[in-house]
Amino acid sequence: MSHSAEKPVKIVLLTGYLGAGKTTLLNHILANDEGIRAAVIVNDIGEVNVDASLIRDGGLSETDDLIPMTNGCICCTLSDDLSRQLAGIARSGHFDYIVIEASGICEPIPIAYTISSFCDQGESGGRAPLALDNIVAVVDAKRMFDEFDGGRDLLRDDIGEDDIESLLIQQIEFCSTLVLNKCDLVTPPQLAELHALARSLQRDAVIVEAAKGDVPMAELLDTGRFDFERAYGSAAWLDAMEHPEEHEDPEVLEYDITTFVYKRRRPFDANALSDYVSTWGSDVIRSKGCVWADRDPDMCYLFEQAGRQVRLTENGLFVDSAPEAEKRRILRDNPQLLDDWDDSCGDRMTKICFIGRHMDRGALTAGLDACLTDWEDLDARCGE
């Protein structure tokens, strides 16, 4: 039988920060009595031995595959090892599923991209077929509520205070199934608010409530839910950027969780912006978008804030900074750029989506406006 006619081995990626319950959920999969044949790859930096022993205790027999991956993240230093392991498991014919438990401190998008790319290469390379079927983000409901309610007592020494909310937000934003685990540790009103928080960040994922990782197999395996582009586009901030005129989800509005897009055609004083962002409270949960800054008026910067972690990184030059002939070619090939083109500054702009609870939109807008510089000061440097 040719590989193309074979049923693909389906991959489930488990993400979630440290202690959220990924291993418990994995044990639940392995202890099932539905005849599921699953191989396991564990990539938990610094904790692999503990997790491996827990998994074995959960029901793996000596004939089952447990592949620990240490000393790196599977999306970078271990990507070649991961590719070999995936190919070997698929080629063996012994398994229907591969469950990958990602490190709690890894961002999900690079991992998913690595796996998706390898699966796509296999389709054209004649290897045994593989398919990334589901990305399951496991969230500790109690910890999530405490984090977003200002609590800090549950922070661990092995993950920085600035990182915990950022990782949590990114894992919620990029998944196809969101498991709110340990729901028995929060009250019904708290759980309802967590649903609203999750929906404010993630538009499309299936949300499943669980206690002790007890999730129906149909929500985890053979779901057909994951598609890279669809998952990437399901982040609520991206949807708000594209459709700012649409109304909020009533479930989200009930808890005063709001979204708005800040757009200006003046550049920021980068130092003033940095100082202002440091004053934000917990009311701003997530913000992301493009920024025009005085440090390099031709550069479009990516601004990203999740919790208390803030990044400003170069994201490519504005089209208007290109030489005239090149600019005309780009606009001819991409006429949609003219829909938001300004006669004075071209495509230079700041456009940031904000998601938060109890946000004072007026005060936030005024604070951002105070960080803007005069266009005249930079006009001579733009469009040359």
GROMACS .gro file of C-alpha atoms in nm, residues 13-198:
model
  186
   13LEU     CA    1  -0.007   1.883   2.100
   14LEU     CA    2  -0.065   1.957   2.469
   15THR     CA    3   0.032   2.306   2.583
   16GLY     CA    4  -0.015   2.483   2.913
   17TYR     CA    5   0.201   2.643   3.175
   18LEU     CA    6   0.374   2.451   3.451
   19GLY     CA    7   0.132   2.278   3.684
   20ALA     CA    8  -0.177   2.333   3.469
   21GLY     CA    9  -0.247   1.960   3.447
   22LYS     CA   10  -0.102   1.850   3.111
   23THR     CA   11   0.047   1.531   3.254
   24THR     CA   12  -0.277   1.444   3.434
   25LEU     CA   13  -0.464   1.487   3.107
   26LEU     CA   14  -0.205   1.274   2.931
   27ASN     CA   15  -0.246   1.001   3.191
   28HIS     CA   16  -0.620   1.016   3.128
   29ILE     CA   17  -0.563   0.955   2.756
   30LEU     CA   18  -0.329   0.663   2.823
   31ALA     CA   19  -0.558   0.502   3.080
   32ASN     CA   20  -0.854   0.497   2.842
   33ASP     CA   21  -1.031   0.167   2.771
   34GLU     CA   22  -1.125   0.258   2.413
   35GLY     CA   23  -0.838   0.073   2.246
   36ILE     CA   24  -0.646   0.390   2.157
   37ARG     CA   25  -0.284   0.327   2.060
   38ALA     CA   26  -0.083   0.638   2.146
   39ALA     CA   27   0.288   0.713   2.151
   40VAL     CA   28   0.407   0.994   2.377
   41ILE     CA   29   0.675   1.258   2.332
   42VAL     CA   30   0.756   1.466   2.638
   43ASN     CA   31   0.940   1.798   2.614
   44ASP     CA   32   0.934   1.951   2.958
   45ILE     CA   33   1.259   2.132   3.021
   46GLY     CA   34   1.393   2.064   3.369
   47GLU     CA   35   1.100   1.841   3.463
   48VAL     CA   36   1.116   1.558   3.213
   49ASN     CA   37   1.219   1.288   3.460
   50VAL     CA   38   0.939   1.373   3.700
   51ASP     CA   39   0.682   1.387   3.420
   52ALA     CA   40   0.814   1.064   3.265
   53SER     CA   41   0.769   0.875   3.589
   54LEU     CA   42   0.421   1.016   3.637
   55ILE     CA   43   0.325   0.910   3.286
   56ARG     CA   44   0.456   0.558   3.344
   57ASP     CA   45   0.258   0.538   3.666
   58GLY     CA   46  -0.049   0.641   3.468
   59GLY     CA   47  -0.064   0.323   3.265
   60LEU     CA   48   0.208   0.303   3.003
   61SER     CA   49   0.319  -0.056   2.970
   62GLU     CA   50   0.673  -0.162   2.885
   63THR     CA   51   0.575  -0.200   2.522
   64ASP     CA   52   0.445   0.154   2.489
   65ASP     CA   53   0.662   0.436   2.359
   66LEU     CA   54   0.768   0.722   2.584
   67ILE     CA   55   1.024   0.952   2.424
   68PRO     CA   56   1.170   1.216   2.656
   69MET     CA   57   1.322   1.518   2.482
   70THR     CA   58   1.548   1.730   2.700
   71ASN     CA   59   1.805   2.010   2.678
   72GLY     CA   60   1.607   2.230   2.446
   73CYS     CA   61   1.274   2.330   2.300
   74ILE     CA   62   1.122   2.111   2.031
   75CYS     CA   63   1.067   2.414   1.807
   76CYS     CA   64   1.436   2.504   1.785
   77THR     CA   65   1.733   2.298   1.909
   78LEU     CA   66   1.540   1.970   1.908
   79SER     CA   67   1.348   2.011   1.583
   80ASP     CA   68   1.563   1.754   1.399
   81ASP     CA   69   1.523   1.504   1.683
   82LEU     CA   70   1.150   1.561   1.683
   83SER     CA   71   1.131   1.505   1.307
   84ARG     CA   72   1.314   1.175   1.337
   85GLN     CA   73   1.095   1.059   1.625
   86LEU     CA   74   0.772   1.150   1.445
   87ALA     CA   75   0.882   0.978   1.126
   88GLY     CA   76   0.989   0.666   1.315
   89ILE     CA   77   0.662   0.639   1.506
   90ALA     CA   78   0.455   0.684   1.190
   91ARG     CA   79   0.666   0.431   1.000
   92SER     CA   80   0.634   0.167   1.274
   93GLY     CA   81   0.261   0.122   1.213
   94HIS     CA   82   0.207   0.056   1.585
   95PHE     CA   83   0.026   0.376   1.674
   96ASP     CA   84  -0.282   0.575   1.577
   97TYR     CA   85  -0.186   0.888   1.769
   98ILE     CA   86   0.119   1.076   1.888
   99VAL     CA   87   0.066   1.292   2.195
  100ILE     CA   88   0.331   1.562   2.239
  101GLU     CA   89   0.348   1.727   2.580
  102ALA     CA   90   0.519   2.061   2.522
  103SER     CA   91   0.725   2.237   2.781
  104GLY     CA   92   0.523   2.469   3.001
  105ILE     CA   93   0.759   2.755   2.923
  106CYS     CA   94   0.745   2.732   2.542
  107GLU     CA   95   0.533   2.954   2.321
  108PRO     CA   96   0.287   2.745   2.114
  109ILE     CA   97   0.308   2.900   1.767
  110PRO     CA   98   0.673   2.803   1.687
  111ILE     CA   99   0.610   2.447   1.806
  112ALA     CA  100   0.294   2.413   1.596
  113TYR     CA  101   0.472   2.561   1.295
  114THR     CA  102   0.757   2.309   1.327
  115ILE     CA  103   0.515   2.014   1.351
  116SER     CA  104   0.285   2.141   1.074
  117SER     CA  105   0.579   2.196   0.839
  118PHE     CA  106   0.709   1.845   0.901
  119CYS     CA  107   0.363   1.698   0.836
  120ASP     CA  108   0.332   1.896   0.512
  121GLN     CA  109   0.678   1.786   0.395
  122GLY     CA  110   0.581   1.425   0.454
  123GLU     CA  111   0.287   1.454   0.215
  124SER     CA  112   0.519   1.539  -0.073
  125GLY     CA  113   0.819   1.335   0.042
  126GLY     CA  114   0.664   0.988   0.041
  127ARG     CA  115   0.690   0.934   0.416
  128ALA     CA  116   0.426   0.768   0.628
  129PRO     CA  117   0.154   1.033   0.667
  130LEU     CA  118   0.120   1.249   0.976
  131ALA     CA  119  -0.139   1.514   1.058
  132LEU     CA  120  -0.152   1.771   1.339
  133ASP     CA  121  -0.511   1.717   1.450
  134ASN     CA  122  -0.557   1.919   1.769
  135ILE     CA  123  -0.374   2.170   1.987
  136VAL     CA  124  -0.504   2.141   2.340
  137ALA     CA  125  -0.424   2.428   2.577
  138VAL     CA  126  -0.465   2.317   2.937
  139VAL     CA  127  -0.537   2.598   3.181
  140ASP     CA  128  -0.551   2.580   3.560
  141ALA     CA  129  -0.883   2.758   3.621
  142LYS     CA  130  -0.796   2.855   3.979
  143ARG     CA  131  -0.457   2.994   3.883
  144MET     CA  132  -0.597   3.175   3.581
  145PHE     CA  133  -0.859   3.348   3.794
  146ASP     CA  134  -0.598   3.447   4.053
  147GLU     CA  135  -0.356   3.577   3.789
  148PHE     CA  136  -0.615   3.797   3.625
  149ASP     CA  137  -0.754   3.906   3.959
  150GLY     CA  138  -0.421   4.041   4.075
  151GLY     CA  139  -0.308   3.737   4.273
  152ARG     CA  140   0.061   3.649   4.272
  153ASP     CA  141   0.087   3.386   4.545
  154LEU     CA  142   0.083   3.096   4.299
  155LEU     CA  143   0.390   3.205   4.104
  156ARG     CA  144   0.665   2.947   4.081
  157ASP     CA  145   1.037   3.014   4.114
  158ASP     CA  146   1.103   2.853   3.776
  159ILE     CA  147   0.899   3.100   3.575
  160GLY     CA  148   0.940   3.475   3.586
  161GLU     CA  149   0.666   3.705   3.705
  162ASP     CA  150   0.673   3.893   3.375
  163ASP     CA  151   0.626   3.572   3.177
  164ILE     CA  152   0.336   3.392   3.342
  165GLU     CA  153   0.049   3.599   3.205
  166SER     CA  154   0.219   3.631   2.866
  167LEU     CA  155   0.253   3.254   2.828
  168LEU     CA  156  -0.100   3.197   2.950
  169ILE     CA  157  -0.241   3.448   2.701
  170GLN     CA  158  -0.042   3.310   2.406
  171GLN     CA  159  -0.146   2.953   2.485
  172ILE     CA  160  -0.512   3.055   2.504
  173GLU     CA  161  -0.488   3.253   2.181
  174PHE     CA  162  -0.335   2.972   1.976
  175CYS     CA  163  -0.521   2.647   2.026
  176SER     CA  164  -0.813   2.455   1.885
  177THR     CA  165  -0.933   2.311   2.217
  178LEU     CA  166  -0.911   2.498   2.546
  179VAL     CA  167  -0.942   2.285   2.858
  180LEU     CA  168  -1.033   2.478   3.171
  181ASN     CA  169  -0.893   2.229   3.420
  182LYS     CA  170  -0.941   2.219   3.799
  183CYS     CA  171  -1.286   2.374   3.761
  184ASP     CA  172  -1.378   2.217   4.093
  185LEU     CA  173  -1.149   2.473   4.262
  186VAL     CA  174  -1.343   2.780   4.146
  187THR     CA  175  -1.701   2.893   4.207
  188PRO     CA  176  -1.965   2.894   3.931
  189PRO     CA  177  -1.951   3.278   3.903
  190GLN     CA  178  -1.571   3.263   3.876
  191LEU     CA  179  -1.597   2.994   3.609
  192ALA     CA  180  -1.844   3.203   3.411
  193GLU     CA  181  -1.602   3.496   3.423
  194LEU     CA  182  -1.318   3.270   3.307
  195HIS     CA  183  -1.528   3.170   3.005
  196ALA     CA  184  -1.570   3.537   2.924
  197LEU     CA  185  -1.198   3.604   2.969
  198ALA     CA  186  -1.111   3.313   2.743
   0.00000   0.00000   0.00000
